[in-house]
mmCIF file of C-alpha atoms in Angstrom:
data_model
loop_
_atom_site.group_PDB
_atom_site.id
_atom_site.type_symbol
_atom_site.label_atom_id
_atom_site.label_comp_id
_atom_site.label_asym_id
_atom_site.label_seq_id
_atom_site.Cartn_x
_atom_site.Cartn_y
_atom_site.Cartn_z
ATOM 1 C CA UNK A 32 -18.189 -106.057 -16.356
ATOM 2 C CA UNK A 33 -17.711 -103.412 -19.218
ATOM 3 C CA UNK A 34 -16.810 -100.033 -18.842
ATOM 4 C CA UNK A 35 -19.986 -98.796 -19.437
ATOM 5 C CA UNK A 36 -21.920 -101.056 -17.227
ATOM 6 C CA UNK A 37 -19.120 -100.086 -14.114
ATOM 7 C CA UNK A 38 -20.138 -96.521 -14.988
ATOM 8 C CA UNK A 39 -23.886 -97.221 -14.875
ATOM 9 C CA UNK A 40 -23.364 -98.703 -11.545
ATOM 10 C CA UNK A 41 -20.872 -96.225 -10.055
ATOM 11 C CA UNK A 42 -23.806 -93.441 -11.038
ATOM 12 C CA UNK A 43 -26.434 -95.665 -9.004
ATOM 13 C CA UNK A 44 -24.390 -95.813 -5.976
ATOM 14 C CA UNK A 45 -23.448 -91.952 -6.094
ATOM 15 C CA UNK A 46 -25.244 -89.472 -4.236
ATOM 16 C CA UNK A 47 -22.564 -86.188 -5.084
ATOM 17 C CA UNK A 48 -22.115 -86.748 -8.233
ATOM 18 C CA UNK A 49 -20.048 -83.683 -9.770
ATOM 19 C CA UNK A 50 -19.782 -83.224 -14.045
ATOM 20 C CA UNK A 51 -17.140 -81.209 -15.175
ATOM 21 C CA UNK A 52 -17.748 -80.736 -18.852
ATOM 22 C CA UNK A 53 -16.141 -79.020 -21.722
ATOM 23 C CA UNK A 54 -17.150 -77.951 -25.882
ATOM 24 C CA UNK A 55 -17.908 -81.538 -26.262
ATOM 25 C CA UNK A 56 -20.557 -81.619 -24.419
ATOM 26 C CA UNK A 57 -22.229 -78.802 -26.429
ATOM 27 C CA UNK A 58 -21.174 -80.378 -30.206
ATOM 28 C CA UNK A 59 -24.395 -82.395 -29.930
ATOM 29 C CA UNK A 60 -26.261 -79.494 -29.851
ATOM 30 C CA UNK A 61 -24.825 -78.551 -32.975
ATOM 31 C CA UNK A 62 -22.377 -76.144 -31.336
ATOM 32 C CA UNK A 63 -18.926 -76.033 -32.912
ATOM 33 C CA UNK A 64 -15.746 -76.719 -30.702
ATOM 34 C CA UNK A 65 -12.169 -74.934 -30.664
ATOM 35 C CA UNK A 66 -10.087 -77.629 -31.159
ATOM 36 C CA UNK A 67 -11.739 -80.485 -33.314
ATOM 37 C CA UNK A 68 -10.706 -80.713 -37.108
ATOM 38 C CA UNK A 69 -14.224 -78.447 -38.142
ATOM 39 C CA UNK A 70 -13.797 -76.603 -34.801
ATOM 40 C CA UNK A 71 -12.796 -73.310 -34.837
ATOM 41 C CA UNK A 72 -9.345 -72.929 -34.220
ATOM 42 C CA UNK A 73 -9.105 -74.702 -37.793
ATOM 43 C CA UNK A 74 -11.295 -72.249 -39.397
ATOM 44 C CA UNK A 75 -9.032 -69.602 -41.785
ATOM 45 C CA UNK A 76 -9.351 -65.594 -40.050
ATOM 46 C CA UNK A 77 -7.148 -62.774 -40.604
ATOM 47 C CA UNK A 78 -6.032 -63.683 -36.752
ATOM 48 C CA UNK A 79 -5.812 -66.734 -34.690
ATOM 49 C CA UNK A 80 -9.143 -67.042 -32.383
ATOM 50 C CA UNK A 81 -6.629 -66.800 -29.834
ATOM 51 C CA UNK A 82 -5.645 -63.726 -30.542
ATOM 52 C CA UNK A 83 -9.126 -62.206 -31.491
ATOM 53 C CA UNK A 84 -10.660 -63.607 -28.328
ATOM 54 C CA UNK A 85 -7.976 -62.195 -25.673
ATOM 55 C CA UNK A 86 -8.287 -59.062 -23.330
ATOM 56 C CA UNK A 87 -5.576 -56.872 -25.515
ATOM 57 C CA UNK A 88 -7.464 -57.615 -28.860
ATOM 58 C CA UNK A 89 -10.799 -56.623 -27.259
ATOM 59 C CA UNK A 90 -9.665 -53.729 -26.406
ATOM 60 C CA UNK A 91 -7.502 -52.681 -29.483
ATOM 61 C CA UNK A 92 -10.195 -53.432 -32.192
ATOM 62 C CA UNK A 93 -13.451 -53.843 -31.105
ATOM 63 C CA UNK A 94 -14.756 -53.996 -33.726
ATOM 64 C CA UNK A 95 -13.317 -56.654 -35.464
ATOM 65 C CA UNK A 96 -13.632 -58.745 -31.784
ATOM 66 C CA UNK A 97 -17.803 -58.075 -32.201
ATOM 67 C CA UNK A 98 -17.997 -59.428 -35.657
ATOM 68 C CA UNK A 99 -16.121 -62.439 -35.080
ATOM 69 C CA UNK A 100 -18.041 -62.934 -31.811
ATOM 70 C CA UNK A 101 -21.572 -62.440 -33.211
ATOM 71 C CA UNK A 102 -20.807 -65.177 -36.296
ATOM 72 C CA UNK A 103 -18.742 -68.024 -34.449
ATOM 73 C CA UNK A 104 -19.075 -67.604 -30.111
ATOM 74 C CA UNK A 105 -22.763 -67.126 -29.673
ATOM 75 C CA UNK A 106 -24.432 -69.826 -29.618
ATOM 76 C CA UNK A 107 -29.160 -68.729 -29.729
ATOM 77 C CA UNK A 108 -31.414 -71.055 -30.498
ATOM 78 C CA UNK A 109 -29.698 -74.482 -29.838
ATOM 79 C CA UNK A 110 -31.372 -76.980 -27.703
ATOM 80 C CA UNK A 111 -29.595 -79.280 -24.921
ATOM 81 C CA UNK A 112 -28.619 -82.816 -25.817
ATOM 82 C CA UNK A 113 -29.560 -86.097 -23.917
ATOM 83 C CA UNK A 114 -26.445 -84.764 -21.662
ATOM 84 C CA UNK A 115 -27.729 -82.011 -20.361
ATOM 85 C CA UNK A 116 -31.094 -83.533 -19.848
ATOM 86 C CA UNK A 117 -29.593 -86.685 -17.881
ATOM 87 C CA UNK A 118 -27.956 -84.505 -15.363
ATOM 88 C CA UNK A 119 -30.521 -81.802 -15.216
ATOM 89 C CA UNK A 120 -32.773 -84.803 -14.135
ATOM 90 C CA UNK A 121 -30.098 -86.332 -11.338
ATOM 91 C CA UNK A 122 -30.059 -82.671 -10.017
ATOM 92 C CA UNK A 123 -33.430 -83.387 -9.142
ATOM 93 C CA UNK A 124 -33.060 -86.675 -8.078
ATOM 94 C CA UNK A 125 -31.024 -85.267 -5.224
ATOM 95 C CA UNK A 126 -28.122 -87.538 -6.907
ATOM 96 C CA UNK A 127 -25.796 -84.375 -8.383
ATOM 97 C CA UNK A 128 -24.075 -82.105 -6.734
ATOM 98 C CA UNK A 129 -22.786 -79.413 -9.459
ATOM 99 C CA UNK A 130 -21.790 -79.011 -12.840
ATOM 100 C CA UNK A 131 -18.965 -77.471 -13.878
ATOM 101 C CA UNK A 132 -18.857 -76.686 -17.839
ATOM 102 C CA UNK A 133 -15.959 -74.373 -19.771
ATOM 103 C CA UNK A 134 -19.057 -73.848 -22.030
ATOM 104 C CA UNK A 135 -20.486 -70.695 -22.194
ATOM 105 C CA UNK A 136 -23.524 -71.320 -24.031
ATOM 106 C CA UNK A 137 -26.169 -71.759 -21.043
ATOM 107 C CA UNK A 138 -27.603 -74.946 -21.826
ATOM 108 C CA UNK A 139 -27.104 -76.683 -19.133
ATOM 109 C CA UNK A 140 -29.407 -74.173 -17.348
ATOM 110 C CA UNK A 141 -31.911 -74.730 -19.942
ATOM 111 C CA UNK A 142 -32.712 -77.959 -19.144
ATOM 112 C CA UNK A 143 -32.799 -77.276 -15.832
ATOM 113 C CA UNK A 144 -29.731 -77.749 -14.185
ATOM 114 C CA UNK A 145 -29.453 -75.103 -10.977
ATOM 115 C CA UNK A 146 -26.032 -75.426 -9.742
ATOM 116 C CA UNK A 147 -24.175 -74.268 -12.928
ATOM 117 C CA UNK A 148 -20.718 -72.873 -12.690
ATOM 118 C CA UNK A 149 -20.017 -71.286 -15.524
ATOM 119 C CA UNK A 150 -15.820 -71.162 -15.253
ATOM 120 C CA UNK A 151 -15.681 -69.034 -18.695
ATOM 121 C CA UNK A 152 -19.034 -67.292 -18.248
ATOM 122 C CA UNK A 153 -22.393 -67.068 -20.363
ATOM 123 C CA UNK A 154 -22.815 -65.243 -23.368
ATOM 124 C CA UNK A 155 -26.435 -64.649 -22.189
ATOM 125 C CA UNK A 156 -24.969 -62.382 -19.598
ATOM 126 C CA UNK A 157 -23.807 -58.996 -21.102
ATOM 127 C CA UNK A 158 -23.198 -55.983 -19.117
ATOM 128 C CA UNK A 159 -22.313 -52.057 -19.931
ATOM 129 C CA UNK A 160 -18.633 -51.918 -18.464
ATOM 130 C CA UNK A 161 -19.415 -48.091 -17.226
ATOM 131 C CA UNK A 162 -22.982 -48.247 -15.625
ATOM 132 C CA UNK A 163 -23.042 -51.937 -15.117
ATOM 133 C CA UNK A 164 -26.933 -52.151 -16.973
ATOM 134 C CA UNK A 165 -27.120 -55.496 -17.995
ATOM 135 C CA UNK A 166 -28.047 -56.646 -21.604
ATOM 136 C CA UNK A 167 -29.021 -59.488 -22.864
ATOM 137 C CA UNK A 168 -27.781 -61.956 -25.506
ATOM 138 C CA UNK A 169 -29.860 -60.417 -28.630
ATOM 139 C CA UNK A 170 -29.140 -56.855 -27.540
ATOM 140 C CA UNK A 171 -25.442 -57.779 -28.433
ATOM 141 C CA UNK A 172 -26.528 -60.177 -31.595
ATOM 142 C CA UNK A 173 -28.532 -57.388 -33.213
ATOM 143 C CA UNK A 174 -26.432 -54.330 -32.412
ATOM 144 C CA UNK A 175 -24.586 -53.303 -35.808
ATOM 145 C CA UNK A 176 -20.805 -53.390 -35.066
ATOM 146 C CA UNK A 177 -19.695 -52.537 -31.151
ATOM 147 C CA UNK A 178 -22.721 -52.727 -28.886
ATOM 148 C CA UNK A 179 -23.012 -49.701 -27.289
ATOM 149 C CA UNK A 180 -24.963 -48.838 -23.781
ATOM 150 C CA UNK A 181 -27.221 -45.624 -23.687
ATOM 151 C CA UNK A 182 -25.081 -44.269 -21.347
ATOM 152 C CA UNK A 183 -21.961 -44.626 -23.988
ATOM 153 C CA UNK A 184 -20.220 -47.676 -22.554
ATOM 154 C CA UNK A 185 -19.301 -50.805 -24.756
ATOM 155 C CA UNK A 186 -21.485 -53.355 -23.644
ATOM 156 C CA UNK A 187 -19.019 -56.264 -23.128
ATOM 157 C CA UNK A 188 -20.502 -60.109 -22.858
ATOM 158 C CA UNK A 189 -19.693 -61.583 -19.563
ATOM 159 C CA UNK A 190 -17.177 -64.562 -21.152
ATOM 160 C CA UNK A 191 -13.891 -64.807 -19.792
ATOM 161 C CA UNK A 192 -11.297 -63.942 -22.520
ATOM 162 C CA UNK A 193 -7.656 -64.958 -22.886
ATOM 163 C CA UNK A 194 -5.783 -62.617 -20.708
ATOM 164 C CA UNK A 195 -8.501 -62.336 -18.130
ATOM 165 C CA UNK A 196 -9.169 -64.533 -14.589
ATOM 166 C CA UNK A 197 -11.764 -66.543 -13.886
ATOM 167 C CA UNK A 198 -14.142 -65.282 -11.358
ATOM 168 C CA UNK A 199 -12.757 -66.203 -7.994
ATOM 169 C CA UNK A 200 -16.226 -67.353 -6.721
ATOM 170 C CA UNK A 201 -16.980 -69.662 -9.263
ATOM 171 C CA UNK A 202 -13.634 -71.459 -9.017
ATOM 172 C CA UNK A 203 -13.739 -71.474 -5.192
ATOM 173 C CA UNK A 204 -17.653 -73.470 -5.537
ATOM 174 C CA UNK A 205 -16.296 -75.641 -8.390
ATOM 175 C CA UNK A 206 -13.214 -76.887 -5.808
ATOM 176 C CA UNK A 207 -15.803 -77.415 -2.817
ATOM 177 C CA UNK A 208 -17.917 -79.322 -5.438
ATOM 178 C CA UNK A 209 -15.504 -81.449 -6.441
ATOM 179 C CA UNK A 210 -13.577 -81.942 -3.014
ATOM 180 C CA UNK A 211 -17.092 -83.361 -1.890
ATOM 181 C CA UNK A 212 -17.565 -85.592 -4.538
ATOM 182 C CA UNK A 213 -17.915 -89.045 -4.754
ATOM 183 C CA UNK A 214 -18.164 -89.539 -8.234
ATOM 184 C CA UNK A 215 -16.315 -87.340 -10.847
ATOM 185 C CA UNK A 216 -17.327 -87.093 -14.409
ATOM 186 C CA UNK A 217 -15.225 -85.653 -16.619
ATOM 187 C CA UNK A 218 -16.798 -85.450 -20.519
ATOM 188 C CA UNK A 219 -15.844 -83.357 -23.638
ATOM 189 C CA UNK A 220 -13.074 -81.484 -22.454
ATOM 190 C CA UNK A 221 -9.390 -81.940 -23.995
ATOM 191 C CA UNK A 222 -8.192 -80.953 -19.957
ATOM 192 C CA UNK A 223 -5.849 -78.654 -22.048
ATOM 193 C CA UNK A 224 -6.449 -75.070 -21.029
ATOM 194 C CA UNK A 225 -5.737 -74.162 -17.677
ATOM 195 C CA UNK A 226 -6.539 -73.148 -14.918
ATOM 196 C CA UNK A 227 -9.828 -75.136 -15.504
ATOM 197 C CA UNK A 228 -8.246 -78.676 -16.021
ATOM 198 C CA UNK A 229 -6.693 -78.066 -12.519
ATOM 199 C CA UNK A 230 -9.637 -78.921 -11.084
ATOM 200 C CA UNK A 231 -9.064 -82.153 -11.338
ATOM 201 C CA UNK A 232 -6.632 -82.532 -8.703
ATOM 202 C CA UNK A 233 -8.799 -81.281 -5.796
ATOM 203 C CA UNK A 234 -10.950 -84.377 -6.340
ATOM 204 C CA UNK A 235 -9.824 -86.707 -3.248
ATOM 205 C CA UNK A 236 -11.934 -89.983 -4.085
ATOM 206 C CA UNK A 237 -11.501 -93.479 -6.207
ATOM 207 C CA UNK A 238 -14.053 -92.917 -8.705
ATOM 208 C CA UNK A 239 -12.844 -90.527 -11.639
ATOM 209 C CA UNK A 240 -14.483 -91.473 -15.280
ATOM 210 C CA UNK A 241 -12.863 -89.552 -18.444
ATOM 211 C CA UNK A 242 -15.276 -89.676 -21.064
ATOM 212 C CA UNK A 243 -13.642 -88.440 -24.380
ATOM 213 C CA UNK A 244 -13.591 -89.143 -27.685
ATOM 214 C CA UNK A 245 -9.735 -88.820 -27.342
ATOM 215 C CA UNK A 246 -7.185 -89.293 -24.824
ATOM 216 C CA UNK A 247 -6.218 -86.639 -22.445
ATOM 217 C CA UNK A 248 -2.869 -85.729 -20.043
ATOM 218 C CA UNK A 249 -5.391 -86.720 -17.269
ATOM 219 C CA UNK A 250 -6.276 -90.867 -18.343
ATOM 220 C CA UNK A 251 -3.143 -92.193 -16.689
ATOM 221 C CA UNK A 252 -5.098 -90.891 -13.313
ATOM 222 C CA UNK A 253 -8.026 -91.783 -14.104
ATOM 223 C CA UNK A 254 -10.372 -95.159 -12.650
ATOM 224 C CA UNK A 255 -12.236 -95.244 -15.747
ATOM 225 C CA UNK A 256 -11.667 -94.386 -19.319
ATOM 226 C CA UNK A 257 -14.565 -94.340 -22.098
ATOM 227 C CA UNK A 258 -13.385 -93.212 -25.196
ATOM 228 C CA UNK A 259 -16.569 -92.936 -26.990
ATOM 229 C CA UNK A 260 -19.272 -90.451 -28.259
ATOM 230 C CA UNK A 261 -20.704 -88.634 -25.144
ATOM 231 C CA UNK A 262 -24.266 -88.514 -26.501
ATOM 232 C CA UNK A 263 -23.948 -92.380 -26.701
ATOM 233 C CA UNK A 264 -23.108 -92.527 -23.260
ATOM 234 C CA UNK A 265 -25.962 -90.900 -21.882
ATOM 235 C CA UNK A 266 -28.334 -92.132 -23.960
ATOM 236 C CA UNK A 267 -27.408 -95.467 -22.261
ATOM 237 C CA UNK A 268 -27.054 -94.402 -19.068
ATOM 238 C CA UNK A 269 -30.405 -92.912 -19.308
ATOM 239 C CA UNK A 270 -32.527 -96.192 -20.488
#
């Protein structure tokens, strides 16, 4: 049997499915990743992202963080992929559990998926860090330079940037999630940036599929390996 037909099978058997997804998940979208030779960390800036996207830098020059923000880290007006829509639909089916996604662009949610934890947050949730109004995603977008609250404060999107934690509730569901799993998908994510590829290890059963276009520190564990394009996948696990 070929990979792909042991994964179609695995998914038929599986009633808690869990996906934990990174950028690559997104890219079909049209979304650009971080680390992929067009993604952004190989796009020319005055600063690394790194650096522009962390706590300190927010903080220091605002300014500068909100332009850079607005042209390259919010993703409006992209549709989900054949991904999303697959396990939107085996939410419903009563066969997934949770996803898990280092995205931040909320598309998973748009095509319908309920149990979303978003480990780096959601661009679509913005929030004034004095009053705590909320904003949304186009009140930030179509401010002109730092978005500012009517009662003064900066409105600051709710996306975890270097420096910061991730929320404590969201990590504590995604470890329940996968510690109840009995299939584990893991799809577009380098497992490179912790604490998020951590999560891996809580997952206690024999049924682990990396699907990647390229290896990760996390394939010598794995029961399954698909090194191929994610939409691909799908599309064929959806027929």
């Amino acid at each position: 049997m070929d990979k792909l037909e042991t994964l179609r099978q695995w998914v038929k058997e599986s009633n808690s499915i869990v996906f934990f997804g990174g950028a690559g998940v997104s890219t079909e979208s049209g979304i650009p990743d971080f680390r992929s030779v067009d993604g952004l960390y190989s796009q020319k800036f005055d600063y690394p992202p790194e650096t522009i996207i962390s706590h300190s830098f927010y903080r220091k020059n605002p300014e500068y963080f909100f332009r850079f923000y607005r042209e390259k880290m919010l993703p409006l007006g992209f549709a989900p992929n054949v991904t999303h829509k697959l396990l939107a639909q085996w939410e419903q089916e009563g066969k997934l559990l949770a996803v898990i996604t280092q995205n931040i662009d909320g598309l998973h949610q748009k095509a319908g998926s309920k149990a979303v934890y978003e480990l780096h947050g959601s661009v679509l949730r913005n929030y004034c860090e004095k009053c705590r109004k909320f904003y949304p995603a186009e009140f930030v977008k179509n401010a002109k330079g730092v978005p500012y609250c009517d009662c003064g404060g900066i409105v600051k999107p709710d996306v975890v940037l270097y420096e910061e934690s991730l929320n404590d509730h969201t990590v504590r569901k995604s470890v329940q999630a996968i510690a109840k799993a009995d299939l584990l998908l893991v799809a577009g994510t380098s497992l490179t940036v912790y604490p998020a590829a951590g999560l891996v290890n809580y997952y206690r059963g024999n049924r682990l599929a990396l699907l990647n276009r390229d290896a990760t520190p996390y394939d010598n564990q794995a029961n399954l390996v698909l090194h191929r394009n994610l939409g691909e996948v799908f599309a064929a696990l959806s027929e």
